[in-house]
XYZ file of C-alpha atoms in Angstrom:
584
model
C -1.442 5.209 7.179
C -3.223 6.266 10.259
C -6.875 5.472 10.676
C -9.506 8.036 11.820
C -12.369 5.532 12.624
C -13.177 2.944 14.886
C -14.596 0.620 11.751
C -11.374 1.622 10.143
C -9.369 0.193 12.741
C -11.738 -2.767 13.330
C -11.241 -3.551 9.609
C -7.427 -3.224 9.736
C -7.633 -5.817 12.853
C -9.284 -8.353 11.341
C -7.248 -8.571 8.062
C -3.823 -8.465 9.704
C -5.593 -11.202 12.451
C -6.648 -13.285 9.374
C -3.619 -12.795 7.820
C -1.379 -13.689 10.617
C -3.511 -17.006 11.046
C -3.075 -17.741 7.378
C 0.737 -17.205 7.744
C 1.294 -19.146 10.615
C -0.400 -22.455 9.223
C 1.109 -22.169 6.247
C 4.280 -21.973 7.893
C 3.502 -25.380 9.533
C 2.402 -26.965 6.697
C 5.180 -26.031 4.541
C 7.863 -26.876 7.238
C 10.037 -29.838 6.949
C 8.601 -31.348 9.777
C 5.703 -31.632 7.701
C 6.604 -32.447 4.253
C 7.122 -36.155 5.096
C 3.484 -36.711 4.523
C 3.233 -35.740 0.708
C 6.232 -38.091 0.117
C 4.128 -41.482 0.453
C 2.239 -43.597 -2.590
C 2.230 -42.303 -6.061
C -0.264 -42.563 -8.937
C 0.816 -44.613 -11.733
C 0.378 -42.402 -14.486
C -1.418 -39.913 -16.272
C -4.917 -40.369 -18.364
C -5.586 -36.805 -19.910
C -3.588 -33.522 -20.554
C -6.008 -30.174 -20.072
C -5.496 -28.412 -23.139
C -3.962 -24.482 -22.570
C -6.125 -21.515 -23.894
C -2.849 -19.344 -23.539
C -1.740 -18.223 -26.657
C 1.689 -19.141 -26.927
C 4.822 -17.857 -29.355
C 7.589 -19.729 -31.198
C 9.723 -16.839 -31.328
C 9.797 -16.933 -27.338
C 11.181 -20.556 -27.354
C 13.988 -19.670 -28.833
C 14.973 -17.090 -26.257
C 14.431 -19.638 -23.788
C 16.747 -21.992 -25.688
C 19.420 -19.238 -25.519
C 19.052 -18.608 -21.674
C 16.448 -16.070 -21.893
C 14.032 -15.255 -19.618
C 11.554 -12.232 -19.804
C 8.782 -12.001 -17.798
C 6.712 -9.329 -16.416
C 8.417 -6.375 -18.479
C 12.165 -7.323 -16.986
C 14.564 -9.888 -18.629
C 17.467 -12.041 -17.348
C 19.762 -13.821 -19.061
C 20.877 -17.134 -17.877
C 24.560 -16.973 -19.801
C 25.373 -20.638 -19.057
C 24.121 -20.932 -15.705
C 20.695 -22.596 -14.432
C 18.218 -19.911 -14.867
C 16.540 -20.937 -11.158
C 20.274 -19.641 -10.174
C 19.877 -16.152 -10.760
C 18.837 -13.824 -8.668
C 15.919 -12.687 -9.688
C 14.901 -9.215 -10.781
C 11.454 -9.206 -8.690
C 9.108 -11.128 -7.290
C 6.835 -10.735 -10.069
C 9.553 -12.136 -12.267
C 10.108 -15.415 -9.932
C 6.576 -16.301 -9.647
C 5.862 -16.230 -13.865
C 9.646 -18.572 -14.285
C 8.363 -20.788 -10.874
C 4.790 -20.652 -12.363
C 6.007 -22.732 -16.066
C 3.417 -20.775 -18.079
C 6.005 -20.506 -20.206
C 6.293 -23.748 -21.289
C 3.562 -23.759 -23.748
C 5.540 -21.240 -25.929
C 8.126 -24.528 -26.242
C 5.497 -26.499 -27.183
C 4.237 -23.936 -29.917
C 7.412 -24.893 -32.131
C 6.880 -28.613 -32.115
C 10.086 -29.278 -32.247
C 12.215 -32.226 -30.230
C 14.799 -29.653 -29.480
C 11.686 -28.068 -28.019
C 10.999 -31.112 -25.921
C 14.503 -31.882 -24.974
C 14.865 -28.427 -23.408
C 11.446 -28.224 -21.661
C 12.072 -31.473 -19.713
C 16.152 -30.529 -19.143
C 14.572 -27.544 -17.353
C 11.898 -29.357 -15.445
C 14.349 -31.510 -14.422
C 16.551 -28.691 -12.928
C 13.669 -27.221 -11.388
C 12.815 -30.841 -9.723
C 16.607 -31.559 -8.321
C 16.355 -28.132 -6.828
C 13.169 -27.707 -5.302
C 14.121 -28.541 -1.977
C 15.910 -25.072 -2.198
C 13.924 -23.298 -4.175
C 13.127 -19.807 -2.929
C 9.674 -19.485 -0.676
C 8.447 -18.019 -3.601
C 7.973 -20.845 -5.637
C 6.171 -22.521 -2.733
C 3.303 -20.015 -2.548
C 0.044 -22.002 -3.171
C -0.895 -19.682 -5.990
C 2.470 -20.227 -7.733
C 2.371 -23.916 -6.938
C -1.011 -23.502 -8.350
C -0.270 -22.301 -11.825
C 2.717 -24.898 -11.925
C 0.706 -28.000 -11.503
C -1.864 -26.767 -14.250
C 1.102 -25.698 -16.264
C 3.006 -28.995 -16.282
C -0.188 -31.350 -16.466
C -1.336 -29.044 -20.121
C 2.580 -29.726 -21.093
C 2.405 -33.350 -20.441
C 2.418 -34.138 -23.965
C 5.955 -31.705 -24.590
C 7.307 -32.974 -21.354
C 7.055 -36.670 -21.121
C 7.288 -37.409 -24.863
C 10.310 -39.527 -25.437
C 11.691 -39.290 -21.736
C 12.835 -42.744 -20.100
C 11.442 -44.316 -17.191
C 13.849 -42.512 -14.230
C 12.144 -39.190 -15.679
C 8.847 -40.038 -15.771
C 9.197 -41.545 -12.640
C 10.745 -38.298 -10.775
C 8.062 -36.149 -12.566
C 5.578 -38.180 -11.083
C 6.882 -37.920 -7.634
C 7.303 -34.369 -7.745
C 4.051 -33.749 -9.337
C 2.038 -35.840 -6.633
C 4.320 -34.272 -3.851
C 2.751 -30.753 -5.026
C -0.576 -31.602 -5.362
C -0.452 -32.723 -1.783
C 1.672 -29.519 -0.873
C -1.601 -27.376 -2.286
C -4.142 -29.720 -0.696
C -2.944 -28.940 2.978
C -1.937 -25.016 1.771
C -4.287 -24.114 -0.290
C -6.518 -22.273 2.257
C -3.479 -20.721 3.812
C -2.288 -18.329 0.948
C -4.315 -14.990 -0.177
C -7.750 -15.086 -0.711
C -9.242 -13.931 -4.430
C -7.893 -15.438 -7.642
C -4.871 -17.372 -6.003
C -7.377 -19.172 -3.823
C -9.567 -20.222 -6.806
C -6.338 -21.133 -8.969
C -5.585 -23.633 -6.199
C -9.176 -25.080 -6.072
C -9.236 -25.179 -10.020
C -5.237 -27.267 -9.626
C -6.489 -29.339 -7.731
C -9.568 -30.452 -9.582
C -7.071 -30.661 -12.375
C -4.859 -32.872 -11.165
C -7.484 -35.614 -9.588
C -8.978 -35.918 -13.018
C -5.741 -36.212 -14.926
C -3.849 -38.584 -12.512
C -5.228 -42.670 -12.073
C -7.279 -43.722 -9.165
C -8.082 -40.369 -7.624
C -11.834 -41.030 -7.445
C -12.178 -40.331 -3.650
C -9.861 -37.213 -4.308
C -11.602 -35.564 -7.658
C -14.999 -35.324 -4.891
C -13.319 -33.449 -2.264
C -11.656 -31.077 -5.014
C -14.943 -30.456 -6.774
C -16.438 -29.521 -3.582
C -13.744 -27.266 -2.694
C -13.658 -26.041 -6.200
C -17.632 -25.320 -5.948
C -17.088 -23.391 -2.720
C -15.333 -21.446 -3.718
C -16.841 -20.259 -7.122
C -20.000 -19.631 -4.981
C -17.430 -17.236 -2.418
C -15.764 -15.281 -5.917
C -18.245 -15.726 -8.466
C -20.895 -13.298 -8.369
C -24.598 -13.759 -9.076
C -24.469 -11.001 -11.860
C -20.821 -13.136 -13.369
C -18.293 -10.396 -12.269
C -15.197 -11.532 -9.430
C -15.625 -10.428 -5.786
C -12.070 -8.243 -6.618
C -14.160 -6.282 -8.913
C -11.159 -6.413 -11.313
C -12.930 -6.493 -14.917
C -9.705 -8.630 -15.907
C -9.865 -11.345 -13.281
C -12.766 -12.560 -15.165
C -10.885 -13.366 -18.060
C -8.263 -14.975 -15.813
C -10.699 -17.082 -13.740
C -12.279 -18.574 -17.626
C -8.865 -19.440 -19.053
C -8.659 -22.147 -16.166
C -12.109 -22.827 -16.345
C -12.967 -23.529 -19.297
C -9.961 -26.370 -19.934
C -11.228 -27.742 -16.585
C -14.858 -28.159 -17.941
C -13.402 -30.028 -21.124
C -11.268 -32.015 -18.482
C -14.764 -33.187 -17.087
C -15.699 -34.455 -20.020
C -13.068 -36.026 -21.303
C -13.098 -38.340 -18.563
C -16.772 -39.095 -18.911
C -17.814 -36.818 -15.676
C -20.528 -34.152 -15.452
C -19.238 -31.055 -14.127
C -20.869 -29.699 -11.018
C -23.658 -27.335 -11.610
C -22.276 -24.820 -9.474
C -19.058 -24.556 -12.368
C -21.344 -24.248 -15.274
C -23.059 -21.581 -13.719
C -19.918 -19.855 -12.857
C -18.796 -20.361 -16.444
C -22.880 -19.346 -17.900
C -22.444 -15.651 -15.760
C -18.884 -14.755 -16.669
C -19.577 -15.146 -20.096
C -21.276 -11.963 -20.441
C -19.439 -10.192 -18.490
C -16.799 -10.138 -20.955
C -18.310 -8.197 -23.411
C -20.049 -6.034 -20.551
C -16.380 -4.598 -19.908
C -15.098 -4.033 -22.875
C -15.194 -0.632 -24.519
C -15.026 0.618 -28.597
C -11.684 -0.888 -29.221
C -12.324 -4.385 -27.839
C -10.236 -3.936 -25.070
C -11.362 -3.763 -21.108
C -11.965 -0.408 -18.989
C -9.486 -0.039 -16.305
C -11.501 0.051 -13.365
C -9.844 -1.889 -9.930
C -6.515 -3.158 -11.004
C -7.470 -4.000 -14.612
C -4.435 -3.232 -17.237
C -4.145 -3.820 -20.843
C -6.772 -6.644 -22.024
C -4.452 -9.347 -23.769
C -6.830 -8.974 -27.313
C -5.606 -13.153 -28.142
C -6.591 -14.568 -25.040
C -9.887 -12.639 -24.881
C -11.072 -14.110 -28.141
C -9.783 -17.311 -27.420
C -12.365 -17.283 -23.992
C -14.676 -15.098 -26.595
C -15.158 -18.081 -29.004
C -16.463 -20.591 -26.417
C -19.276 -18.556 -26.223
C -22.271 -20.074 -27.578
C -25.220 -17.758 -27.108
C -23.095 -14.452 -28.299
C -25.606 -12.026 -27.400
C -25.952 -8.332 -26.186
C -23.778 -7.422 -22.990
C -26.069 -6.433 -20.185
C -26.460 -2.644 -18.985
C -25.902 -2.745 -15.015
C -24.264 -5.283 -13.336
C -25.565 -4.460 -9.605
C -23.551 -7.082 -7.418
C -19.987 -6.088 -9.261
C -21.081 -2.474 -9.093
C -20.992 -0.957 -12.479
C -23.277 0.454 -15.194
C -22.522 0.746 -19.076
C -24.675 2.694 -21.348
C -24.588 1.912 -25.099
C -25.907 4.667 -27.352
C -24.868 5.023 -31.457
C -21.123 3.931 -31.511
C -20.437 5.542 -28.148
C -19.860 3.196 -24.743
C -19.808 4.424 -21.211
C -19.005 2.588 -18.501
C -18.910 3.688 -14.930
C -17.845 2.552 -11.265
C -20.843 2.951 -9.402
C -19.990 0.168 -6.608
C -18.473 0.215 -2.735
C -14.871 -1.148 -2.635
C -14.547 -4.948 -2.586
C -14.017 -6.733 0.762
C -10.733 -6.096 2.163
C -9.701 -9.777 1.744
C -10.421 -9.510 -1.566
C -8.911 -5.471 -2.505
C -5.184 -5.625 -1.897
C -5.248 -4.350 -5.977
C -8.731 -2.580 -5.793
C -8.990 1.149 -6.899
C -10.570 4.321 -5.249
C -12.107 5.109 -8.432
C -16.152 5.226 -7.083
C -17.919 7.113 -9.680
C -15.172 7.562 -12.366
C -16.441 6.270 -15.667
C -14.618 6.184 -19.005
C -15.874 6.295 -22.567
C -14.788 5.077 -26.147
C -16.090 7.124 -29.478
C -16.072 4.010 -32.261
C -13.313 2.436 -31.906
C -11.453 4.871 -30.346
C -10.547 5.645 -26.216
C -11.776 8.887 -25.150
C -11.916 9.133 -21.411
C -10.070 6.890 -19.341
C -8.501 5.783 -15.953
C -4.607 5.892 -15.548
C -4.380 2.009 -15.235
C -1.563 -0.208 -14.025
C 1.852 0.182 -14.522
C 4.589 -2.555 -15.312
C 6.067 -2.711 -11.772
C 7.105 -0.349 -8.482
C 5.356 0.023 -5.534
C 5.320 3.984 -5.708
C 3.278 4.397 -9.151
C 1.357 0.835 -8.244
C 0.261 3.323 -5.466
C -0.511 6.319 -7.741
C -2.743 4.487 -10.107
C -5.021 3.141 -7.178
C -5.509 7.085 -5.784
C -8.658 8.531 -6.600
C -6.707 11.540 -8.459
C -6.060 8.535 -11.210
C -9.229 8.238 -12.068
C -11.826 10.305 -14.082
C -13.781 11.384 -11.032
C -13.735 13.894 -8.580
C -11.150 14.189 -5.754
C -11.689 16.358 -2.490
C -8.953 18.303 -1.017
C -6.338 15.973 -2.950
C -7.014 12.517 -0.947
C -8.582 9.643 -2.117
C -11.850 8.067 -1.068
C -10.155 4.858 0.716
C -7.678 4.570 2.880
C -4.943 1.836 2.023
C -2.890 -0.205 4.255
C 0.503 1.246 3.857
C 3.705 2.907 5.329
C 3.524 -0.171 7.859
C 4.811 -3.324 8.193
C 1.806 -4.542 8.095
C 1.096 -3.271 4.392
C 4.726 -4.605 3.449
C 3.971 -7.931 4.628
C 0.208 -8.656 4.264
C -0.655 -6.488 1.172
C -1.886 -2.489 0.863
C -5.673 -3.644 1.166
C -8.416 -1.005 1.078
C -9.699 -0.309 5.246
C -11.940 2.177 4.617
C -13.685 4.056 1.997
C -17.238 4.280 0.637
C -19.841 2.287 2.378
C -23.126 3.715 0.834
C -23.004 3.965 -2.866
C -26.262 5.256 -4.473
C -26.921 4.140 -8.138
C -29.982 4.787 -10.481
C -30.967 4.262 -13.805
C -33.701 6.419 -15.721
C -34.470 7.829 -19.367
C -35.143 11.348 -19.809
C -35.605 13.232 -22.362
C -34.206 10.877 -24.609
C -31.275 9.942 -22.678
C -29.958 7.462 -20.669
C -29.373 8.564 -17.379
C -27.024 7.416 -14.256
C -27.549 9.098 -11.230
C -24.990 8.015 -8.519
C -23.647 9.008 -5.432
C -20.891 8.041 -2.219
C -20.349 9.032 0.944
C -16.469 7.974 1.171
C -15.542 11.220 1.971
C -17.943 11.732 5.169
C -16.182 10.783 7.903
C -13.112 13.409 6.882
C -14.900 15.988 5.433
C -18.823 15.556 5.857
C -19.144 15.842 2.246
C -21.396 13.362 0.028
C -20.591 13.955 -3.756
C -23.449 12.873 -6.197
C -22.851 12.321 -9.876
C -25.369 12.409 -12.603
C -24.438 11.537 -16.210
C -26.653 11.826 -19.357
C -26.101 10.308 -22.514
C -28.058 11.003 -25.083
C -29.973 8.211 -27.391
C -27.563 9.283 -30.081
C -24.259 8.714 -27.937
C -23.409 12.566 -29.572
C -23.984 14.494 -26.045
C -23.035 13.654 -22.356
C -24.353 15.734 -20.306
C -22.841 15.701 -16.580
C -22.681 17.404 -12.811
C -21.020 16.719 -9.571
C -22.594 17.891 -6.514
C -21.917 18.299 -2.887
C -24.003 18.390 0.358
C -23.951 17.344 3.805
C -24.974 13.485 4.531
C -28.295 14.979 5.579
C -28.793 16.148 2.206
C -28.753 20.036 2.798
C -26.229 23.127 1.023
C -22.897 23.353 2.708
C -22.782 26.061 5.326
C -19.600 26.454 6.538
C -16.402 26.806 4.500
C -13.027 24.717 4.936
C -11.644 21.733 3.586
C -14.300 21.685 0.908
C -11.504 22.045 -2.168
C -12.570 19.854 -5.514
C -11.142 19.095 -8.365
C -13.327 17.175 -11.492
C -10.834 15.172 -13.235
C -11.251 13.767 -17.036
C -8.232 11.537 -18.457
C -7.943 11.458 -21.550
C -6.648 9.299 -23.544
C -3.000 10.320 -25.122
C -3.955 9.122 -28.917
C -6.499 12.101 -28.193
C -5.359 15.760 -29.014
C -6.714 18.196 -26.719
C -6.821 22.483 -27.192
C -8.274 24.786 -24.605
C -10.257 27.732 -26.025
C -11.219 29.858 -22.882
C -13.783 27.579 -21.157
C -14.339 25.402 -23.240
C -11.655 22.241 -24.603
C -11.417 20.665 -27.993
C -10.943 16.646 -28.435
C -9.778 15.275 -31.513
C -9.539 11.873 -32.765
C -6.672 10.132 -34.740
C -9.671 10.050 -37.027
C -10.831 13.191 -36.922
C -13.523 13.177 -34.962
C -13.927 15.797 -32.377
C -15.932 16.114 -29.095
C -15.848 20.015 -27.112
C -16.218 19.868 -23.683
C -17.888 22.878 -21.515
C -18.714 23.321 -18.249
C -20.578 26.403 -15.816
C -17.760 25.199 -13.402
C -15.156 28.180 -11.901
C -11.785 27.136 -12.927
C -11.030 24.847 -16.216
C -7.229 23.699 -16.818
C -5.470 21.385 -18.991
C -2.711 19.645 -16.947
C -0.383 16.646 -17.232
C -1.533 13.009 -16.434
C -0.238 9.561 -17.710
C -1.994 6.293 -18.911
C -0.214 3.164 -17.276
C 0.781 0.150 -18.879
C 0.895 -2.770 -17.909
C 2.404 -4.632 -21.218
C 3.288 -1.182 -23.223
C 4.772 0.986 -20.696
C 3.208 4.320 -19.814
C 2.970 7.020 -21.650
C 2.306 10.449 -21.060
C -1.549 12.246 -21.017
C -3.288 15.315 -20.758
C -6.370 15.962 -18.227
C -9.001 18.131 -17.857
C -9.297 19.700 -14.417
C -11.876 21.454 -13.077
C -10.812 23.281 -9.683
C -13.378 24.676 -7.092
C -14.612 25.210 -3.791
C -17.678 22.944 -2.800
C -19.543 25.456 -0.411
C -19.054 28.360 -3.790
C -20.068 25.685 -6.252
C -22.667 22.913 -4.568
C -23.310 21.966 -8.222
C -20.974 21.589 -10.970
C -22.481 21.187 -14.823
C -20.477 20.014 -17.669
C -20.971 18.832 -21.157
C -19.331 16.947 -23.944
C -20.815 17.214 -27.893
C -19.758 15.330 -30.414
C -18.975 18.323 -32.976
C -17.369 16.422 -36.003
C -17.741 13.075 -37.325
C -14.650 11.372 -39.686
C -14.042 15.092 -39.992
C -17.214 16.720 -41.344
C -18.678 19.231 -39.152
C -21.808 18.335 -37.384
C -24.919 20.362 -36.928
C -24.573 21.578 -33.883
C -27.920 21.619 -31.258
C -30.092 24.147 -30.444
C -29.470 26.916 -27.434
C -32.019 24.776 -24.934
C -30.377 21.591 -25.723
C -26.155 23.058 -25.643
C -26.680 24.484 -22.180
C -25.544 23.037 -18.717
C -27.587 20.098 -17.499
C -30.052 21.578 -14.431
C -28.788 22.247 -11.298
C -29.789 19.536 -8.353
């Protein structure tokens, strides 16, 4: 995609530059000529096993028994032949089988047919790992190996003779030192971390890696201090890389003390912030809002994290440093996007979702983003567009600008270049409501058009009150007409049932409940739109759409009343209180 600024191309510089660097010493370090060095001196055995907070199923062993593999919504099926023979269906699909996370679904049945097959496919994996795909040599897939086969220890090793134990052993150590001299030449962001977590994990479960375990915990601490931020949310601003970053964790700080070592201070902090942040994301039905890559929240492995949580208390209301606010009022939770995009190292899944906010009645989704979908570049693409989320969208492009239709994207990843550098976000109470008043300038450079958002939720969580406006960056009425074209878009969720009446749109609940939306805005339609899955598949939506022209309508007012409740009609409010918020 070509780039209209000088910052924009500056930006796009330095990645692939950074990139390029990245790839060329890994390259090195991976090469043959290189790999002698990790051959030399192994440890003589193993003192602990990190436990694995993964849930696991039995019923999934026994598709692995019978040759089957499915991973990241797509299946193969071995029939006889070494499942690391196959070609593979995707990428995705060879880094979860090279990754062994599914090994603790083997260990689930307890079984020594169980055993017997994890270590006959370890074993295949080890006499063929000289020519294994590249994929499986990524440090963030050698990464989730290494953690994945120290946790198994106790399903691999059981009962195995000495040449076994022996060639785990030597493939194990040959790994860690693969990541050691890699590990700061793959993507930055969660694969970095998992390497730095490995790594940790592996000095303090192999012998006589004292000297080792302190140059892991200081790379480990580094970076926590580089993802981690001060408010507990990840520099990817992905609610569910949280989540992911505390399942490795958390067995890492029970590693600690299991061998009789304090973990650094730096970690426990890490692990004190995220905590929170947990509950700050999720929404009515327990599950995360899809803001910046985030899919379907896996419910088990959220209140495994959940229960290590000692203090349990109230999430917090703005979380400045990740960029979002949440607003809690009766059984009705808002949460909105009110952040820049993250660094461009760190956005190659990031969103253009700035100001979009979604919000749960009870239990129940009511406006949402579109998501993630299973797999394919082109709707991987839609979902991150601005027109997927439940903002506003000028002249039908998206706030940032991606890295694509290049080799460059193809090879280095479709990171975020440009978008919103100013993001304006306050917090007041008027009037008995909680108010967010927020605002962007993504679209000034293009268009010379700042759009401001103000959102008002009443104490009751019954009304939200809304408007979008537009003005120049100066702060003053358009004056000249063009490519000033809007459109407001709410999602809504497809368990919701929704029924235009002139202006106004009805909202009902699978319980009953209903919410009517109004608005003093020029054009109100009901079109199609589609919540992506990431686990479920996607599955098809209905939006409301409001269409204008900014220079006609400099300030857009819209409302949404909670009308019924379990289906008894509510009272409904007085004139003063129904009408449009004010204008400015």
């Amino acid at each position: 995609m070509a780039i209209g600024s000088a910052s924009g191309q500056g930006r796009q510089m330095r990645f692939a530059l950074s990139a390029f660097s990245r790839q060329v010493a890994f390259r090195y370090h991976a090469s043959f000529f290189y790999r002698w060095r990790y051959a030399s001196g192994i440890p003589e055995r193993l003192l602990i096993a990190p436990i694995d907070l993964r849930t696991a199923d039995p019923t999934t062993a026994l598709d692995i028994y019978a040759g089957r593999f499915f991973f990241s919504g797509e299946g193969v099926d071995a029939d006889g032949y070494s499942i690391f023979d196959v070609d593979p269906p995707s990428d995705a699909w060879m880094r979860e089988l090279h990754g062994f996370g599914w090994l603790r679904h083997l260990r689930a049945t307890d079984m020594a047919l169980s055993r017997s097959n994890a270590r006959s496919l370890v074993d295949e994996w080890i006499a063929q790992a000289g020519r294994a795909d590249p994929i499986a040599w990524e440090p963030g897939v050698v990464a989730r190996r290494i953690i994945s086969w120290l946790a198994q220890t106790p399903l691999i090793l059981e009962g195995c003779d000495l040449a076994f134990y022996r060639r785990f052993m030597r493939s194990l150590t040959r790994q860690v030192r693969y990541l050691r001299r890699t590990a700061y030449d793959g993507p930055q962001g969660l694969p970095r971390l998992r390497a730095m977590i490995a790594l940790a994990s592996a000095a303090l479960s192999m012998s006589e890696q004292d000297r080792f375990l302190k140059q892991a915990t200081k790379w480990l601490d580094q970076e926590l201090v580089r993802q981690v931020l001060p408010d507990g949310g990840h520099a990817s601003r992905n609610p569910t890389a949280i989540l992911e970053v505390l399942l490795d964790l958390l067995p890492l700080r029970q590693a600690f003390t299991a061998r009789g070592q304090q973990p650094s201070r730096i970690l426990l902090s890490a692990i004190d912030r995220m905590m929170p942040m947990l509950r700050y994301f999720r929404q009515g039905d327990g599950g995360f809002a899809r803001f910046n890559g985030a899919g379907d929240t896996p419910a088990d492995q959220l209140a495994t994290v959940l229960a290590y949580d000692d203090v349990r208390g109230a999430p917090l209301t703005s979380a400045p440093h990740s960029g979002y606010q949440r607003i809690e009022a009766g059984t009705t939770i808002l949460i909105a996007d009110a952040g820049r995009p993250p660094p461009t190292d760190f956005s190659t899944e990031a969103h253009a979702g700035c100001l979009s906010f979604e919000m749960s009645s009870a239990r129940q989704r009511l406006i949402v983003n579109c998501g993630v979908p299973f797999s394919g570049s082109g709707l991987r693409r839609l979902a991150r567009t601005t027109a997927a989320h439940s903002t506003v969208t000028l002249n039908d492009t998206s706030q940032c600008r991606f890295l694509t239709r290049s080799w460059i994207g193809e090879w280095l990843g479709e990171a975020i270049i440009s978008g919103p550098s100013r993001v304006k976000s306050e917090r007041g109470f008027e009037g008995g409501s909680t108010v967010l008043s927020m605002g962007h300038n993504g679209y000034v450079s293009r268009y010379a058009i700042v759009h401001e958002r103000r959102l008002a939720l009443s104490e009751a969580g019954d009304v939200l009150e809304g408007s979008d406006s537009f003005m120049t960056p100066s702060g003053n009425p358009l004056t000249r007409s063009g490519k000033d074209a809007f459109a407001i878009r709410f999602h809504i969720h497809p368990n919701v049932s929704v029924t235009q009446q002139g202006r106004g749109v009805t909202l009902e609940m699978t319980d009953g409940e209903t919410w009517e939306f109004s608005t003093d805005g020029p054009s109100v339609e009901i079109e199609e739109s589609i919540l992506m899955s990431n686990t479920r598949g996607n599955r098809k939506a209905s939006q409301i759409v409001i269409h204008g022209r900014a220079q006609h309508n400099p300030v857009v007012g819209w409302q949404m009343q909670r009308t019924t409740v379990g289906g008894r009609r509510r009272a409904l409010p007085t004139p003063d209180r129904a009408r449009a918020p004010a204008r400015g």
